[in-house]
Short mmCIF file of C-alpha atoms in Angstrom, two decimals:
data_model
loop_
_atom_site.label_atom_id
_atom_site.label_comp_id
_atom_site.label_asym_id
_atom_site.label_seq_id
_atom_site.Cartn_x
_atom_site.Cartn_y
_atom_site.Cartn_z
CA GLN R 1 0.03 0.32 0.20
CA VAL R 2 0.78 3.69 -0.46
CA GLN R 3 3.23 4.79 2.21
CA LEU R 4 4.97 7.99 3.10
CA VAL R 5 7.55 8.04 5.65
CA GLN R 6 8.95 11.50 6.94
CA SER R 7 12.05 12.15 8.96
CA GLY R 8 12.09 12.88 12.47
CA ALA R 9 11.42 16.15 14.56
CA GLU R 10 13.66 18.96 14.40
CA VAL R 11 14.24 22.14 16.41
CA LYS R 12 15.94 25.16 14.82
CA LYS R 13 16.98 28.69 15.66
CA PRO R 14 15.70 31.44 14.20
CA GLY R 15 17.39 32.17 10.42
CA ALA R 16 18.59 28.73 10.03
CA SER R 17 17.36 26.33 7.68
CA VAL R 18 15.39 22.84 7.81
CA LYS R 19 15.50 20.04 5.51
CA VAL R 20 12.64 17.62 5.92
CA SER R 21 12.62 14.25 3.81
CA CYS R 22 9.75 11.93 2.49
CA LYS R 23 10.36 8.20 1.44
CA ALA R 24 7.88 6.93 -0.60
CA SER R 25 6.88 3.17 -1.28
CA GLY R 26 4.32 0.92 -2.47
CA TYR R 27 3.54 2.85 -5.78
CA THR R 28 5.75 3.99 -8.91
CA PHE R 29 7.48 6.96 -7.35
CA ASN R 30 8.19 8.59 -10.36
CA ASP R 31 4.38 8.54 -11.56
CA TYR R 32 2.96 10.90 -9.06
CA TYR R 33 3.30 14.59 -7.69
CA ILE R 34 4.12 15.22 -4.30
CA HIS R 35 2.70 18.11 -2.27
CA TRP R 36 3.97 19.78 0.99
CA VAL R 37 1.26 21.15 3.55
CA ARG R 38 2.01 22.62 6.84
CA GLN R 39 -0.12 23.03 9.88
CA ALA R 40 0.80 25.62 12.57
CA PRO R 41 -0.24 24.48 16.18
CA ARG R 42 -4.24 24.47 16.65
CA GLN R 43 -3.90 26.02 13.23
CA GLY R 44 -5.54 25.09 9.73
CA LEU R 45 -3.61 23.55 6.95
CA GLU R 46 -1.55 25.68 4.69
CA TRP R 47 -0.29 24.34 1.28
CA MET R 48 3.20 25.14 0.43
CA GLY R 49 3.69 23.52 -3.01
CA TRP R 50 4.39 20.40 -5.31
CA ILE R 51 7.18 18.66 -7.15
CA ASN R 52 7.22 16.45 -9.92
CA PRO R 53 9.83 13.53 -8.75
CA ASN R 54 10.24 12.86 -11.93
CA SER R 55 11.06 15.61 -13.66
CA GLY R 56 12.03 17.71 -10.75
CA ASN R 57 9.76 20.67 -11.87
CA THR R 58 8.21 22.31 -8.91
CA ASN R 59 5.68 25.00 -8.08
CA TYR R 60 5.72 27.04 -4.73
CA ALA R 61 2.97 28.91 -3.12
CA GLN R 62 3.69 32.82 -3.63
CA LYS R 63 3.98 32.91 0.33
CA PHE R 64 6.96 30.64 0.44
CA GLN R 65 8.67 31.67 -2.91
CA GLY R 66 12.40 32.22 -2.37
CA ARG R 67 12.54 30.34 0.99
CA VAL R 68 11.38 26.83 0.19
CA THR R 69 12.91 24.89 -2.08
CA MET R 70 11.85 21.03 -2.92
CA THR R 71 13.87 18.54 -4.49
CA SER R 72 13.59 14.80 -5.35
CA ASP R 73 16.04 11.75 -5.61
CA THR R 74 14.59 9.06 -7.40
CA SER R 75 17.36 6.38 -6.74
CA ILE R 76 15.77 6.00 -2.92
CA SER R 77 12.46 7.08 -3.97
CA THR R 78 12.78 10.39 -1.70
CA VAL R 79 11.47 13.71 -1.85
CA TYR R 80 12.86 16.86 0.24
CA MET R 81 11.86 20.20 1.63
CA GLU R 82 13.72 22.70 2.40
CA LEU R 83 12.52 25.86 4.22
CA SER R 84 15.65 28.64 4.83
CA ARG R 85 15.58 31.87 6.91
CA LEU R 86 13.27 30.16 9.60
CA LYS R 87 11.03 32.51 11.71
CA SER R 88 9.27 31.58 14.80
CA ASP R 89 5.64 31.27 13.12
CA ASP R 90 7.19 28.62 11.04
CA THR R 91 6.86 26.23 13.75
CA ALA R 92 4.60 23.89 12.13
CA VAL R 93 3.78 20.30 11.49
CA TYR R 94 5.04 19.91 8.00
CA TYR R 95 3.43 16.84 5.91
CA CYS R 96 4.13 15.17 2.35
CA ALA R 97 1.06 13.83 0.40
CA ARG R 98 0.99 12.22 -2.87
CA ASP R 99 -1.54 13.50 -5.50
CA LEU R 100 -4.48 11.62 -5.95
CA LEU R 101 -4.32 11.44 -9.67
CA GLY R 102 -0.80 11.50 -10.28
CA TYR R 103 -0.12 14.99 -12.14
CA SER R 104 -0.89 18.10 -9.94
CA SER R 105 -4.78 17.68 -9.63
CA GLY R 106 -4.19 19.71 -6.22
CA TRP R 107 -5.57 16.80 -4.19
CA CYS R 108 -3.65 15.14 -1.54
CA SER R 109 -4.28 11.35 -1.04
CA GLY R 110 -1.85 9.31 0.80
CA TRP R 111 0.12 11.55 3.75
CA GLY R 112 3.17 11.19 5.57
CA GLN R 113 2.93 10.96 9.50
CA GLY R 114 4.15 14.64 9.66
CA THR R 115 7.00 16.01 10.96
CA LEU R 116 7.22 19.00 13.56
CA VAL R 117 9.56 21.53 13.03
CA THR R 118 9.87 24.10 16.10
CA VAL R 119 11.82 27.32 15.80
CA SER R 120 12.89 28.92 18.99
CA SER R 121 15.73 30.83 20.34
CA GLU Z 1 -6.12 35.04 -4.68
CA ILE Z 2 -9.45 32.78 -4.02
CA VAL Z 3 -10.27 32.77 -0.34
CA LEU Z 4 -12.23 29.81 0.80
CA THR Z 5 -14.70 30.74 3.71
CA GLN Z 6 -16.18 27.67 5.98
CA SER Z 7 -19.62 27.74 7.81
CA PRO Z 8 -20.11 27.22 10.70
CA ALA Z 9 -16.62 27.10 12.63
CA THR Z 10 -18.44 24.74 15.05
CA LEU Z 11 -21.26 22.10 14.39
CA SER Z 12 -22.47 20.44 17.25
CA LEU Z 13 -24.40 17.28 16.38
CA SER Z 14 -25.55 13.88 17.76
CA PRO Z 15 -24.25 10.32 16.26
CA GLY Z 16 -27.26 9.30 13.68
CA GLU Z 17 -27.91 12.87 12.76
CA ARG Z 18 -27.33 14.68 9.14
CA ALA Z 19 -24.43 17.05 9.02
CA THR Z 20 -24.42 19.68 6.46
CA LEU Z 21 -21.29 21.64 5.93
CA SER Z 22 -20.76 24.91 3.79
CA CYS Z 23 -17.52 26.46 1.69
CA ARG Z 24 -17.77 29.15 0.26
CA ALA Z 25 -15.18 30.45 -2.83
CA SER Z 26 -14.51 34.23 -3.10
CA GLN Z 27 -14.38 33.60 -6.79
CA SER Z 28 -15.51 30.89 -9.06
CA VAL Z 29 -13.30 27.30 -9.00
CA THR Z 30 -15.70 25.68 -11.26
CA SER Z 31 -15.78 22.23 -9.42
CA TYR Z 32 -12.24 22.10 -8.53
CA LEU Z 33 -13.13 21.53 -4.90
CA ALA Z 34 -12.31 18.88 -2.28
CA TRP Z 35 -12.99 17.85 1.34
CA TYR Z 36 -10.54 16.41 4.00
CA GLN Z 37 -11.04 15.08 7.37
CA GLN Z 38 -8.80 15.36 10.37
CA LYS Z 39 -8.77 13.90 13.67
CA PRO Z 40 -6.63 15.13 16.60
CA GLY Z 41 -3.03 13.95 16.05
CA GLN Z 42 -3.80 12.63 12.82
CA ALA Z 43 -2.95 13.63 8.96
CA PRO Z 44 -5.86 14.69 7.04
CA ARG Z 45 -7.57 12.15 4.91
CA LEU Z 46 -9.06 12.83 1.60
CA LEU Z 47 -12.72 12.19 1.45
CA ILE Z 48 -14.16 14.05 -1.67
CA TYR Z 49 -12.63 15.64 -4.74
CA ASP Z 50 -13.66 17.75 -8.06
CA SER Z 51 -16.85 18.97 -5.55
CA SER Z 52 -18.58 15.43 -5.68
CA LYS Z 53 -16.55 12.35 -6.19
CA ARG Z 54 -15.47 10.34 -3.49
CA ALA Z 55 -12.11 9.08 -2.77
CA PRO Z 56 -11.35 5.33 -2.48
CA GLY Z 57 -12.33 3.67 0.49
CA ILE Z 58 -14.67 6.47 1.47
CA PRO Z 59 -17.73 5.28 2.87
CA ALA Z 60 -21.08 6.35 1.02
CA ARG Z 61 -22.19 7.94 3.75
CA PHE Z 62 -20.12 11.08 2.65
CA SER Z 63 -21.33 13.24 -0.19
CA GLY Z 64 -20.09 16.33 -1.88
CA SER Z 65 -22.32 18.85 -3.97
CA GLY Z 66 -21.92 22.66 -5.70
CA SER Z 67 -20.31 24.58 -8.30
CA ARG Z 68 -18.83 27.88 -9.00
CA THR Z 69 -18.81 29.30 -5.68
CA ASP Z 70 -20.92 27.31 -3.22
CA PHE Z 71 -20.19 23.72 -1.92
CA THR Z 72 -21.27 21.50 0.48
CA LEU Z 73 -20.08 18.30 2.50
CA THR Z 74 -23.30 16.26 3.43
CA ILE Z 75 -22.65 13.17 6.00
CA SER Z 76 -25.94 11.73 5.95
CA SER Z 77 -25.74 9.81 9.09
CA LEU Z 78 -23.31 10.80 11.84
CA GLU Z 79 -21.00 7.61 12.91
CA PRO Z 80 -19.27 8.21 16.16
CA GLU Z 81 -15.97 8.57 14.19
CA ASP Z 82 -16.88 11.34 11.99
CA PHE Z 83 -16.64 13.78 14.79
CA ALA Z 84 -13.38 15.84 13.64
CA VAL Z 85 -12.23 18.99 11.88
CA TYR Z 86 -13.16 19.18 8.11
CA TYR Z 87 -11.28 21.49 5.42
CA CYS Z 88 -12.15 22.27 2.27
CA GLN Z 89 -9.42 23.19 -0.26
CA HIS Z 90 -9.60 24.44 -4.01
CA ARG Z 91 -7.39 23.95 -7.04
CA SER Z 92 -6.55 26.91 -9.03
CA ASN Z 93 -4.85 27.01 -12.51
CA TRP Z 94 -3.46 30.38 -12.32
CA PRO Z 95 -1.83 30.99 -9.94
CA PRO Z 96 -1.44 27.35 -9.51
CA GLU Z 97 -2.06 27.26 -5.88
CA HIS Z 98 -4.39 25.06 -3.69
CA SER Z 99 -5.38 26.50 -0.60
CA PHE Z 100 -7.58 25.70 1.77
CA GLY Z 101 -10.22 27.12 3.87
CA GLN Z 102 -9.98 27.65 7.63
CA GLY Z 103 -11.94 24.67 8.93
CA THR Z 104 -14.93 23.32 10.49
CA LYS Z 105 -15.28 21.57 13.49
CA LEU Z 106 -17.88 18.72 14.04
CA GLU Z 107 -18.73 18.11 17.67
CA ILE Z 108 -20.81 15.57 19.65
CA LYS Z 109 -23.62 17.48 21.00
#
């Protein structure tokens, strides 16, 4: 079955960068876009962007442009999300999710377990 | 930028009752709207996409309807496991962003 396993929790200082990994299994990795969504404590969901793992093409939400980088390593079926110049309000659980239909339909089906990133001085 | 507004913020119902949740878009999203369920400490789960299509494995008691700016998620008869937070999400071709509404909490009355 589809499984996305994310890296563990991180604690970072303001101004630092964080890189979260998402390892996929149970399906053909190259055939499905991966989305990243975050959720601040007791807040709603915020879509950050997607990556085509096959081509490496990306699309980022305007809010994160210039600060987020999504990459993929097809040899190990893993995508990465790196967020730079961290601020305290970047404290959130970061999720990766597989696109339902393959290309970027936008619909997130099959989620990782989430990675808590805490930004604190 | 399209803004999704969900109502009500909180809905209090009993098991067996019918739940109706609303999502309104600030401009037309045609039928490009999805619904998700999230329980505490868990990742969201896709329920409905393209306004009315049930995602794989989703029970028939969940249904979606609507188009352009007004959408509804209906749960025909609430089961105990349905009490959760529900989010709507739209898909925009340009700019290509897929933002979420603020959520509706469905709680046991």
